[in-house]
Short mmCIF file of C-alpha atoms (C1' of nucleotides) in Angstrom, two decimals:
data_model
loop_
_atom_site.label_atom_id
_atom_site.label_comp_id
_atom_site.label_asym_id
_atom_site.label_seq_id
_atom_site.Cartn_x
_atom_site.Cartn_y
_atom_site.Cartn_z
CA UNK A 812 0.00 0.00 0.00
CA UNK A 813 2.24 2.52 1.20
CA UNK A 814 3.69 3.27 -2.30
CA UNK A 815 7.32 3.79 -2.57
CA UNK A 816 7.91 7.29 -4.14
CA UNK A 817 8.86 6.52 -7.63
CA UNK A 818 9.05 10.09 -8.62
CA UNK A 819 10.56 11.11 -5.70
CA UNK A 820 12.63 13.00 -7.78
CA UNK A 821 12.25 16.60 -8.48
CA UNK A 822 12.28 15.81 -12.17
CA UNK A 823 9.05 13.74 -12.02
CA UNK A 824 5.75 15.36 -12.84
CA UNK A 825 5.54 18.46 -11.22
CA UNK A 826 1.83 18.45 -10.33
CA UNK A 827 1.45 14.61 -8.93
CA UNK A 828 1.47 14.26 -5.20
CA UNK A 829 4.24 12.46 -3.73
CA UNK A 830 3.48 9.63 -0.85
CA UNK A 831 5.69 7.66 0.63
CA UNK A 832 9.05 8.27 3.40
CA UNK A 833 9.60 12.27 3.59
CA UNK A 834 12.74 13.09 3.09
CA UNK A 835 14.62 15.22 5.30
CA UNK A 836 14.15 18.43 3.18
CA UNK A 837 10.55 18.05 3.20
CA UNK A 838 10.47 18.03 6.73
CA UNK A 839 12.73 20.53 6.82
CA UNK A 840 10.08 22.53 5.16
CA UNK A 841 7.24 21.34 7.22
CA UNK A 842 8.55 21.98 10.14
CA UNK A 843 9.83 25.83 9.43
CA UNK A 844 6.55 26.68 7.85
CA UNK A 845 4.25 25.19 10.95
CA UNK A 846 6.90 26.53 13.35
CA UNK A 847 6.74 30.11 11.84
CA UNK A 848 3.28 30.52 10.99
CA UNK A 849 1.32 27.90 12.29
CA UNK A 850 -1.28 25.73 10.55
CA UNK A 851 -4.51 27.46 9.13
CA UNK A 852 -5.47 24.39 7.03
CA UNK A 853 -3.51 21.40 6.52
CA UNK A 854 -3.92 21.80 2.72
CA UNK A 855 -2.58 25.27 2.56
CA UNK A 856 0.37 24.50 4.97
CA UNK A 857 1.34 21.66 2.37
CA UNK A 858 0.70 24.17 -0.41
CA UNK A 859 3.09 27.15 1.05
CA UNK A 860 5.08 25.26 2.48
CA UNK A 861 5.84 24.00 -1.51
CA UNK A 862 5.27 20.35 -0.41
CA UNK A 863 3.74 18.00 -3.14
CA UNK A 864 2.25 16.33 -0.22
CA UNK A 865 -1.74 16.13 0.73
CA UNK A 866 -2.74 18.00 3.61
CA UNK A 867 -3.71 14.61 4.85
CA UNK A 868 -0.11 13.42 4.83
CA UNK A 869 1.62 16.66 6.29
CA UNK A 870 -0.62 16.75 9.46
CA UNK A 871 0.37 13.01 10.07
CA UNK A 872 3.91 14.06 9.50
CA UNK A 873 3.90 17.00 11.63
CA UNK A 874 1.59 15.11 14.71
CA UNK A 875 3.32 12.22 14.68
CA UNK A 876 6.91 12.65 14.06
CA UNK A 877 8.08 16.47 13.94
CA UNK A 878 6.05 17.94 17.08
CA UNK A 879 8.56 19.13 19.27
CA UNK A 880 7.08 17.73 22.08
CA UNK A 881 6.72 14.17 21.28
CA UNK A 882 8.80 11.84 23.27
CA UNK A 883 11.70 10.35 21.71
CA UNK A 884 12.43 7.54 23.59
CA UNK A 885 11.04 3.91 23.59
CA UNK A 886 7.75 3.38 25.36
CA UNK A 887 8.62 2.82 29.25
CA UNK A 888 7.15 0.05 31.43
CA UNK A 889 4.99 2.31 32.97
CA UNK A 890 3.73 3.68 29.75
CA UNK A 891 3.12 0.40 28.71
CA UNK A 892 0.96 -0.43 31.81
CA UNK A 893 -1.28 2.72 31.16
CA UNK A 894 -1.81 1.61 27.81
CA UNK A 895 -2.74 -1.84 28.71
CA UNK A 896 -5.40 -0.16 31.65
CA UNK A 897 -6.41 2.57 29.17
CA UNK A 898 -7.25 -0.09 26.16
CA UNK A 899 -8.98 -1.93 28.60
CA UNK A 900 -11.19 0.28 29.57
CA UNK A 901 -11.67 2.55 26.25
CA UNK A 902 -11.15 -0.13 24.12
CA UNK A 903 -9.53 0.82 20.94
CA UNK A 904 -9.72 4.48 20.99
CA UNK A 905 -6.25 5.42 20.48
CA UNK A 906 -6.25 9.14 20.26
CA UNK A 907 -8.27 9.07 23.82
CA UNK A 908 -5.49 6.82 25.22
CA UNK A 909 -2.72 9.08 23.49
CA UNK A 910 -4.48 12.16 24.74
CA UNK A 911 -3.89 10.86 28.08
CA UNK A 912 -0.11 10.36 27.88
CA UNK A 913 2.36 12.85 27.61
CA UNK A 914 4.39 13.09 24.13
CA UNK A 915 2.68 10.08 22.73
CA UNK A 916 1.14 9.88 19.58
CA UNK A 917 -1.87 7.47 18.90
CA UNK A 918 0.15 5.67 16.10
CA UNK A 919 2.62 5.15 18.08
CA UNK A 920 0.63 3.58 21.09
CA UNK A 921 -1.73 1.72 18.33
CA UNK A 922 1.54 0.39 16.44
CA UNK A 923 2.57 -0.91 19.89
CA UNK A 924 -0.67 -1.95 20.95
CA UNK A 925 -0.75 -4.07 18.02
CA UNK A 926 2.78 -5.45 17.40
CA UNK A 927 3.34 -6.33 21.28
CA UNK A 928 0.90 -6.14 23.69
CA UNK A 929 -1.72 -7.76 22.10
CA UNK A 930 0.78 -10.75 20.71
CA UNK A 931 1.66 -10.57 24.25
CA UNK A 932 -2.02 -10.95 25.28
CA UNK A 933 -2.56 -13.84 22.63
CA UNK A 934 0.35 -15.83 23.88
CA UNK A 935 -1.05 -15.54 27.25
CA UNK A 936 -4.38 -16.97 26.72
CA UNK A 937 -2.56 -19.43 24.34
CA UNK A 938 -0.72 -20.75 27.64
CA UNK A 939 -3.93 -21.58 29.34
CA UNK A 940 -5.49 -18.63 30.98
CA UNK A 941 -9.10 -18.30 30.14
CA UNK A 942 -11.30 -15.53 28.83
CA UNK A 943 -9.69 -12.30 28.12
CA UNK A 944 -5.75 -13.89 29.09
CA UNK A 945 -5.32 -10.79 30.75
CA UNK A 946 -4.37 -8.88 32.82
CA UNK A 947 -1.88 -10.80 34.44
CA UNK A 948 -0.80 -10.06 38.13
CA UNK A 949 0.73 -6.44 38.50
CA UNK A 950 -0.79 -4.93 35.87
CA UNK A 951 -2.93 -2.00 36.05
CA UNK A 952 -6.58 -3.62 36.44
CA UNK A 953 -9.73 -1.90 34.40
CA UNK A 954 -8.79 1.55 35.94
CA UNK A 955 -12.66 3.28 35.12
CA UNK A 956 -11.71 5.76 32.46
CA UNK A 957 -14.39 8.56 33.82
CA UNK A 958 -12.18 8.78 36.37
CA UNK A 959 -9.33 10.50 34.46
CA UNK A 960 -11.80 12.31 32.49
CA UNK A 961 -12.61 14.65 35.67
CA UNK A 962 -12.83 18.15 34.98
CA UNK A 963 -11.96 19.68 38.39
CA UNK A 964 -14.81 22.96 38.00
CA UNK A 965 -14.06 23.00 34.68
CA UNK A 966 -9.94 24.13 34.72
CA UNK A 967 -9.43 21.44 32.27
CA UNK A 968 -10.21 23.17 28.55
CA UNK A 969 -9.73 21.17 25.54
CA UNK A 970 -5.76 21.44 24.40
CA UNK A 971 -5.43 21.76 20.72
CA UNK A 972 -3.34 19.56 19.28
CA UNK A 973 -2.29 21.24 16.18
CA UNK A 974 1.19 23.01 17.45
CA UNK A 975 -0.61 26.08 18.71
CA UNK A 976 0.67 27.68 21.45
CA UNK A 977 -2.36 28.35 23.74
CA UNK A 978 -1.71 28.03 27.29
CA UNK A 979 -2.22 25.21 28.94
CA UNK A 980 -5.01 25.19 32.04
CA UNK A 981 -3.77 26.59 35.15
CA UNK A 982 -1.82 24.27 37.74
CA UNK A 983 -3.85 23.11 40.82
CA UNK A 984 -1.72 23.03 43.78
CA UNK A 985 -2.84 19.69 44.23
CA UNK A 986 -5.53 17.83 42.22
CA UNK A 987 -7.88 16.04 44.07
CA UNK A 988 -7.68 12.49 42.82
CA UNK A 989 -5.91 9.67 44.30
CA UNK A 990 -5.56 6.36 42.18
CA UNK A 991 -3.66 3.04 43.38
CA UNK A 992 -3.02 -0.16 41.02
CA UNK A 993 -3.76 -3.43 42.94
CA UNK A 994 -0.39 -5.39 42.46
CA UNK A 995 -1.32 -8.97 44.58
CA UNK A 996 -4.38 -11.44 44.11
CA UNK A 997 -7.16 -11.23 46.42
CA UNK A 998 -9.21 -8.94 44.87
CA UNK A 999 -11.55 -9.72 41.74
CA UNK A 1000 -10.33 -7.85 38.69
CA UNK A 1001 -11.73 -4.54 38.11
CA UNK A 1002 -10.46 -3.15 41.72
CA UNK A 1003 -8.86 0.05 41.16
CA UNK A 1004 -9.21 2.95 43.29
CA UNK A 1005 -9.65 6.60 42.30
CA UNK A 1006 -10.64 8.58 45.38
CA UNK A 1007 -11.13 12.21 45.90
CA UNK A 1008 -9.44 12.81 48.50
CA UNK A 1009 -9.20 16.87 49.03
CA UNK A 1010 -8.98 16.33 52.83
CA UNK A 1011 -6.92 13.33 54.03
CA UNK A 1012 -7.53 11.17 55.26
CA UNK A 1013 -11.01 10.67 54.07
CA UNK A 1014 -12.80 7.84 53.25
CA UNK A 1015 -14.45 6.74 49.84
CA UNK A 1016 -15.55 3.78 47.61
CA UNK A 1017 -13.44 2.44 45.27
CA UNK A 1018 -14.83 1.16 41.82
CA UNK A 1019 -15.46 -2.33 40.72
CA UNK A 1020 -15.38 -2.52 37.35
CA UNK A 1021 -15.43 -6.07 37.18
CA UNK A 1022 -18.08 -7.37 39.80
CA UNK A 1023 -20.50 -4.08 40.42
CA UNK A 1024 -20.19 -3.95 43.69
CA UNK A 1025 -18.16 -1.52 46.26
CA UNK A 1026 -16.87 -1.39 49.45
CA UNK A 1027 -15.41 0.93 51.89
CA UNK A 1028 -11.74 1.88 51.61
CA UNK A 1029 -9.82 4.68 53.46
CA UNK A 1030 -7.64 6.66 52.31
CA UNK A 1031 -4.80 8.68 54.05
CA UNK A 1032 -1.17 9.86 53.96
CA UNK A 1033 1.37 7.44 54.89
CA UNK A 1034 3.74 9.72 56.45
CA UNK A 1035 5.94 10.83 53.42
CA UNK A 1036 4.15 13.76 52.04
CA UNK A 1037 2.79 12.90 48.52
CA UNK A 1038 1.63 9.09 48.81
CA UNK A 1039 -1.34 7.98 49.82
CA UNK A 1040 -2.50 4.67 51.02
CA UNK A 1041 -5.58 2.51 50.41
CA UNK A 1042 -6.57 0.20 52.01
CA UNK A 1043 -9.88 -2.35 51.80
CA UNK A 1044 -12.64 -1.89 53.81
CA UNK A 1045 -12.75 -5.83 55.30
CA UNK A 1046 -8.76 -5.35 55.87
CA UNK A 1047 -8.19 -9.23 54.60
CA UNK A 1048 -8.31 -9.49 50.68
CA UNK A 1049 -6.14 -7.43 49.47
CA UNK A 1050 -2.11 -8.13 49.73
CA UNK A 1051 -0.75 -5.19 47.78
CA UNK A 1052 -1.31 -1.60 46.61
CA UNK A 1053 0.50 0.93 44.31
CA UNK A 1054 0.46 4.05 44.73
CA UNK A 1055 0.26 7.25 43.28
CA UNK A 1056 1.19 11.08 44.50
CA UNK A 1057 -1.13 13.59 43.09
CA UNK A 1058 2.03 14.97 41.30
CA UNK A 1059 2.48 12.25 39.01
CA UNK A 1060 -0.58 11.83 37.79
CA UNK A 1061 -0.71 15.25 36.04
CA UNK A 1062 0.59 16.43 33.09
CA UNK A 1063 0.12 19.29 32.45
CA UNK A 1064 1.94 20.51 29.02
CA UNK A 1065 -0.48 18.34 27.88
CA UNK A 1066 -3.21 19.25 29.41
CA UNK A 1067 -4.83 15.89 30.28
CA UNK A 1068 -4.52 13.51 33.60
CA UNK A 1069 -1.46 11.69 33.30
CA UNK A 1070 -2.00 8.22 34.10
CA UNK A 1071 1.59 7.35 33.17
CA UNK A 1072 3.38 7.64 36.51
CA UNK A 1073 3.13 4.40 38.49
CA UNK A 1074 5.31 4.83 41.43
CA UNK A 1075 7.58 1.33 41.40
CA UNK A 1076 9.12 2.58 44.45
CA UNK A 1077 5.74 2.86 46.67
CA UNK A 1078 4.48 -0.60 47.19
CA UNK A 1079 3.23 -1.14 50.36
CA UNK A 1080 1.54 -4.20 51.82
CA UNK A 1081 -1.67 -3.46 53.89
CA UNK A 1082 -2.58 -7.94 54.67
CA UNK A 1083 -2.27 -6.66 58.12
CA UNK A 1084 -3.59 -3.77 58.10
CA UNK A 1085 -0.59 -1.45 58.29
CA UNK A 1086 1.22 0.03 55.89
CA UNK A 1087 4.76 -1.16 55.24
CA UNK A 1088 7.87 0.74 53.79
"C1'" DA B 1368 28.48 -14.71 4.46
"C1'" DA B 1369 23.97 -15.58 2.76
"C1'" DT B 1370 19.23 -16.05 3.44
"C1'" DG B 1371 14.72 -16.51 5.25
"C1'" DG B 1372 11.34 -15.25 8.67
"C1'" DG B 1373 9.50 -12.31 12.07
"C1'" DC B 1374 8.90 -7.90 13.94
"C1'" DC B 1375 8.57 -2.93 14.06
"C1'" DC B 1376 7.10 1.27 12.45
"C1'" DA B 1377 6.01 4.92 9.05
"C1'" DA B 1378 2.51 6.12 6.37
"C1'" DC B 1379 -1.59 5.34 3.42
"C1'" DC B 1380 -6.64 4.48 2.97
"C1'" DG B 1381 -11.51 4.73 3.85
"C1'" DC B 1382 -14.89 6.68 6.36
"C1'" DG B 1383 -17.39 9.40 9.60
"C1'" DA B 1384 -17.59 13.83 11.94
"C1'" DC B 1385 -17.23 18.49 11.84
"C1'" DT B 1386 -16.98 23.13 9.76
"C1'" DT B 1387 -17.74 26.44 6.32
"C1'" DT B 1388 -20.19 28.45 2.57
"C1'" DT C 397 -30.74 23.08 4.92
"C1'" DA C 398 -27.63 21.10 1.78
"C1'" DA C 399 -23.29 20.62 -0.34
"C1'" DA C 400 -18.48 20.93 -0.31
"C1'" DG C 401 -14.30 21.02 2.03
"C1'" DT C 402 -11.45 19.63 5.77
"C1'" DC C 403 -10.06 17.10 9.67
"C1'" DG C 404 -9.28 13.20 12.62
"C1'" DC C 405 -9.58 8.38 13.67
"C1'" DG C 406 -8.82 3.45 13.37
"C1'" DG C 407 -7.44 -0.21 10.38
"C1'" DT C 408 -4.14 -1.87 7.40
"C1'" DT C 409 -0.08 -2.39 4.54
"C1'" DG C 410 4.59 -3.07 3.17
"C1'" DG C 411 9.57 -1.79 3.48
"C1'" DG C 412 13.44 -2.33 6.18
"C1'" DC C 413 15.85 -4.01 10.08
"C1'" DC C 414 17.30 -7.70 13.06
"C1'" DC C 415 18.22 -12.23 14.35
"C1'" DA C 416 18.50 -17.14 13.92
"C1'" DT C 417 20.01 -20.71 11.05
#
DNA sequence: AATGGGCCCAACCGCGACTTT
DNA sequence: TAAAGTCGCGGTTGGGCCCAT
């Protein structure tokens, strides 16, 4: 499909679109043009920007590729684990997901998505697990996706995507949302917990995705500033939390929750009842 | 060193949604 | 209100790289 130029060449016919790899001048060109005057319509920026490329093609180039603020580097383990809770939960709606993330494109997550986590996925239910084959202990379990959709009195505007530079929303000192990723068995899947949690501690429900049902959990600082724990109502079923400060779950530049910052270093067990370092 | 297979990723396509005239 | 133009999304493809043989 994806059609190797054959007239790449500046001596082909002058009016016939190109497709195919850009070359480095042609980004070169994109990139000045959107940098310097921004993008009224994707059709005109390919047009002065004196790219035989569809306005189709260029905003693909520029969004996924030449945005300065993409991310660079290979997807992290934690990045992965969003994408895993996110897909769950949204199902295959990529730019949602990548809207979520910092830096990440939806190509990029749905190219991943497809060439490992879901061979992943298939070579897990191949080896005997039933249903869905997933998730697997310590991942991120059927976080509720309304819950990073909240829109704390409105301070959370749409962000245009398009290279503009509009201000993001301003910064809450703290945002009031608390989420923890269950890392031990015990609980059914589905158990993840996004509290509100503006005074501390405070008790709330956490959701159930899975089974419907809730129970009590509280909810409180464990001593270090920015963590919070959780802990079940019935104190017995649950072996192991995760946990998140408020800090890292926002992202700001992008102006979207980020759910990309599980905290490997804040595992605590609560079996008994107390937290542990 | 050659080659074949699998994997990754860039980019295209079709289509629906949205905006403008 | 309808038509045309544009945008954005998800699915898909195929070239190139990497690794095992």
């Amino acid at each position: 499909m994806v059609e190797k130029s054959a007239s790449n060449g500046d001596g082909g016919e002058a009016n016939k679109e190109r497709k195919g790899l850009w070359s480095p001048e042609e980004d070169e060109r994109l990139y000045s043009r959107i940098t310097r005057h921004g993008v009224s319509t994707w059709s005109s920026v390919a047009q002065l920007a004196g790219l035989r490329r569809s306005g189709k093609s260029c905003r693909l180039r520029w969004m996924n590729y030449l945005r300065p603020d993409l991310k660079k580097e290979p997807i992290s383990k934690r990045e992965e684990e969003t994408i895993i809770a996110l897909q769950k939960s949204l199902g295959n709606r990529w730019s949602v997901i990548a809207g979520r993330m910092s830096g990440r494109m939806d190509n990029e997550i749905k190219n991943y998505w497809n060439s490992r986590i879901r061979k992943r996925q298939q070579n897990t239910s191949a080896g005997g697990k039933d249903g869905g084959g997933f998730p697997v202990q310590g991942d991120l379990l059927a976080v509720d996706a309304t819950a990073f959709e909240l829109s704390p009195a409105g301070e959370q505007k749409p962000v245009s995507r398009e290279g503009t530079t509009e201000a993001p929303p301003p910064v809450p000192a703290r945002f009031p949302l608390f989420a923890c990723q269950l890392l031990g068995s015990g609980l059914d899947e589905g158990h993840t917990a996004i509290a509100n949690a503006g005074t501390t501690p405070s008790t709330t429900t956490h959701e159930n995705n899975g089974a419907g049902s809730e129970s009590e959990v509280s909810v409180g600082e464990d001593g270090r500033g920015d963590h919070y724990y959780y802990r079940a109502g019935d104190g017995a079923d649950m072996d192991m939390v995760h946990f998140l400060s408020f800090d890292d779950l926002l992202d700001y530049s992008a102006g979207n929750l980020l759910v990309d910052a599980w905290d490997q270093s804040a595992v605590y067990c609560t079996n008994s009842g107390s937290s542990a370092d």
